[in-house]
Amino acid sequence: MTTAIAGLEKDFLDYVKKMQAYNEAISLMYWDLRTGAPKKGVEQRSEVIGMLSSEAFAMSVSEEMAAYIAKLSPQENELNEVTKKTLHEIKSDYDRNKKIPAAEFQEYIVLCSKAESVWEKAKEEADFELFRPYLEKLVEFNKKFIGYWGYKGNKYNTLLDLYEPGITVEVLDEVFSELRSEIVPLVHKISESDHKPETAYLSEHFPKEKQKEFSLKILEKMGYDFESGRLDETVHPFMIGLNPGDVRVTTKYDENDWRNAVFGTIHEGGHALYEQNISNELVGTPLCTGTSTGIHESQSLFYENFVGRNKSFWAQNYELLKTYSNGQFDDVPLDEFYRAINESKPSLIRIEADELTYPLHVMIRYEIEKALINDEIEVKDLPEIWNDKYEQYLGIRPSNDGEGVLQDVHWSGGSFGYFPSYALGYMYAAQLKHKMDESLPEFDELMEKGDLEPIKNWMTEHVHRFGKTKKPLEILKDATGEGLNASYLINYLKQKYDEIYKLS
Amino acid sequence: MTTAIAGLEKDFLDYVKKMQAYNEAISLMYWDLRTGAPKKGVEQRSEVIGMLSSEAFAMSVSEEMAAYIAKLSPQENELNEVTKKTLHEIKSDYDRNKKIPAAEFQEYIVLCSKAESVWEKAKEEADFELFRPYLEKLVEFNKKFIGYWGYKGNKYNTLLDLYEPGITVEVLDEVFSELRSEIVPLVHKISESDHKPETAYLSEHFPKEKQKEFSLKILEKMGYDFESGRLDETVHPFMIGLNPGDVRVTTKYDENDWRNAVFGTIHEGGHALYEQNISNELVGTPLCTGTSTGIHESQSLFYENFVGRNKSFWAQNYELLKTYSNGQFDDVPLDEFYRAINESKPSLIRIEADELTYPLHVMIRYEIEKALINDEIEVKDLPEIWNDKYEQYLGIRPSNDGEGVLQDVHWSGGSFGYFPSYALGYMYAAQLKHKMDESLPEFDELMEKGDLEPIKNWMTEHVHRFGKTKKPLEILKDATGEGLNASYLINYLKQKYDEIYKLS
């Protein structure tokens, strides 16, 4: 490498590091706002976050950045591998951000922030008409952006690319149709099963403090490193990675349903294991995070479902749960408990859905988004379309738009193309789990012994450590030897629910 | 005002606001590091803090800033009052920072950071020789800085000006000598008094959770606004003001001495009332903080001593304290309790000193700093000089340098000129209290009733709301009608300790 390019590489990395410093500060302010920042300071804090965000954005599209990209790109093969991938990441953001006229982007940001508060009110009052004009504008903006950014095949691909690079409408149409053709009849059979689990005792009182103690124990057992993180309480649970040495998890306690906190913690804990185990050499670059929302979700869902809703896991932890609870489980055998926490039944609200029906909620959103972006349907018809699809896939119909088309925050913030990642996460998780079984055939025995370390290590080896240096499908291919394959999730769900509901 | 200057004023204020945004983010990261940030994230967090601090510093000495100062200063009388004072503040920082050659300042920053960790080790091992070379360099740097900055009268005045603008060696020599001539004989008389309070029960076990509950109650009674703040636990208690709507307090719980937490919380709470009640129009400017370390300390000490160690305050709160304690106070009459929490006896450690002897600790440091800066003594002789002064003023001699000259962190961080503010805070507090008595002659009755609001309002009216728009002596003069006058503190101490120790 020449001295000139080495100097330039260093300057570029320093510049990128400064942008990442802003992002870490912003993330901490965000975490703080949600975990107990005093109410009266919120307005000023939001301004501070806004100022630092603008600064980081300005750096990403600055002339200085343009110069780094122009000078380094032609010589990228002389760069260190991490710098090269950082450059790709930075260049792709730069191109995307530069293509939208600044004034238009500003207008869009303002619209999003207004739309969110209107959506909140509309949801509360179940009044779609209130939100409709905003949603129409948001869709128009996204279509315009696709115009600026260009697209291949289907316009919606450009939006998918924001969250799950490599995944296209073609891929999704195929896997979702396979999934649906198996899940819908399974859901139907379950609803007619005579072997439904008893679940009333799950809602008996479980003191918050005890839930917290138990959640901490489980996080520890998962291999979450408390010297690199902490658990706090928030209204909506989340995970936030500031750097691999500071990855925080939050959860929510409902004394009448301990499952929220425990499975919520396991879910966020799965996200956290990802961020805690990213290779240290990526710190200070934009590669130091999960590679996509779908791969991130594969980690949280793997722990929530393949670990946390597995019988062997509870063979290890059920007695422990009993010591923290109020005695409601004392007369419930492990088998029945296992069936109860895996109860499946159609419901209207995505975030409350069980493992089996959840993908159907996601598909409905995917189909609607795709059709909107391709001008096949209009915003004004959404409530009707939404309700029809729920009836068709899940056999139930929302009685108002608050529990229907208005239930999710995503669209109000301008996020179109995000939803499919949730279902992709399930499929990735099942595919990874299937492969993991080859090297860890003793998976269930490990869980029965409470030794989750080899499981975490497998995930770190094949997923975590790479951060964003590999694209999602690269992670999947390198780990499992093949592209996205829905059959692993299908087989897992069929086998599991056949047994639980004694279907065959 | 012309349109041109109005536009310039706005741009200047926006620029300053951005600097303040960095400072707020940095303060939050600082708070977080001390209240529970995960250990393994600390290194990266420190880098982030470093990068944002450099950025804020770079803005303060940038060409853009120079241009604002050059263009606005000649027309400052056309500016809004807040802008004008902001400009003065900014200009004074600019001049100070620009006068030190950048490379030299960089070297100094590195030295300070090394010196702090060396000091920590030296203190632990009571080994002054370890710290000596660093302290010598730190003193040399400060003398060089005075050379760059210039001085009036005494070189030490330039350092005093960093913390307590307007206060000079001339002033301090006079008030300290008055104070000393009264306190030293008082301390002596107390040591010979036959009426020493019984204090053993003060160290009986007091559960941490109960201390916390009581501390929260007291903060609330003081008028601390919990919608603009929160109480956390740290190794060293502190207050941090992010903006007037977010002013946080921390405390430390010692189950064998509840006084640490309770008086510590009251002390930090006094600081917090100051920051919570700064006028909102100052948000986003460098004026939105306490005007000096001395005036800040006047607020914490006023609440800690004039309120928290007052008999009427405990007439209101003693029964409450009993309900949280383990019964150790049940047989102790209020009067005895009052005498016990005001016990005075010479001690070696400044931060553990009582209200009466504390100013003597400060004077010793002041005399040493002044002599060092004026080349009257040498660093190598400090342990001897320190110990002799303790013997002379307090009648006790440190047995090693860990409990002697190495006890305070200040010098290792390059802070010379800071210590006098602690004693000034006492004098300001006594002077303000004396004046307050004119408008609130029912001061003690209010405390007995637990109605501290008029007291807080008086302080807000005369001190808090102005933030940094008035210099410390301006605050004092406008509030009390005179300059610094040590006699109020002297009279207060004599009267109080005469009664407690039945001296006359």
Tab-separated table of C-alpha atoms in Angstrom, chain A residues 431-446 454-455 457-459 461-462 478-480:
chain	number	residue	atom	x	y	z
A	431	GLN	CA	-32.790	-22.905	8.802
A	432	LEU	CA	-29.893	-22.040	11.138
A	433	LYS	CA	-31.308	-24.311	13.832
A	434	HIS	CA	-31.553	-27.203	11.361
A	435	LYS	CA	-27.903	-26.741	10.431
A	436	MET	CA	-26.851	-26.295	14.056
A	437	ASP	CA	-28.335	-29.735	14.816
A	438	GLU	CA	-25.653	-31.279	12.617
A	439	SER	CA	-22.813	-29.977	14.780
A	440	LEU	CA	-24.804	-30.038	18.011
A	441	PRO	CA	-26.997	-33.143	17.833
A	442	GLU	CA	-27.123	-32.944	21.629
A	443	PHE	CA	-28.977	-29.575	21.433
A	444	ASP	CA	-31.836	-30.737	23.670
A	445	GLU	CA	-29.525	-32.430	26.154
A	446	LEU	CA	-27.509	-29.206	26.449
A	454	PRO	CA	-22.130	-24.196	22.792
A	455	ILE	CA	-25.370	-22.915	21.263
A	457	ASN	CA	-20.876	-20.086	20.380
A	458	TRP	CA	-22.297	-21.666	17.234
A	459	MET	CA	-24.306	-18.520	16.556
A	461	GLU	CA	-19.157	-18.404	14.924
A	462	HIS	CA	-21.667	-18.309	12.061
A	478	ASP	CA	-22.046	-19.602	4.509
A	479	ALA	CA	-23.723	-20.974	7.607
A	480	THR	CA	-26.165	-23.427	6.048
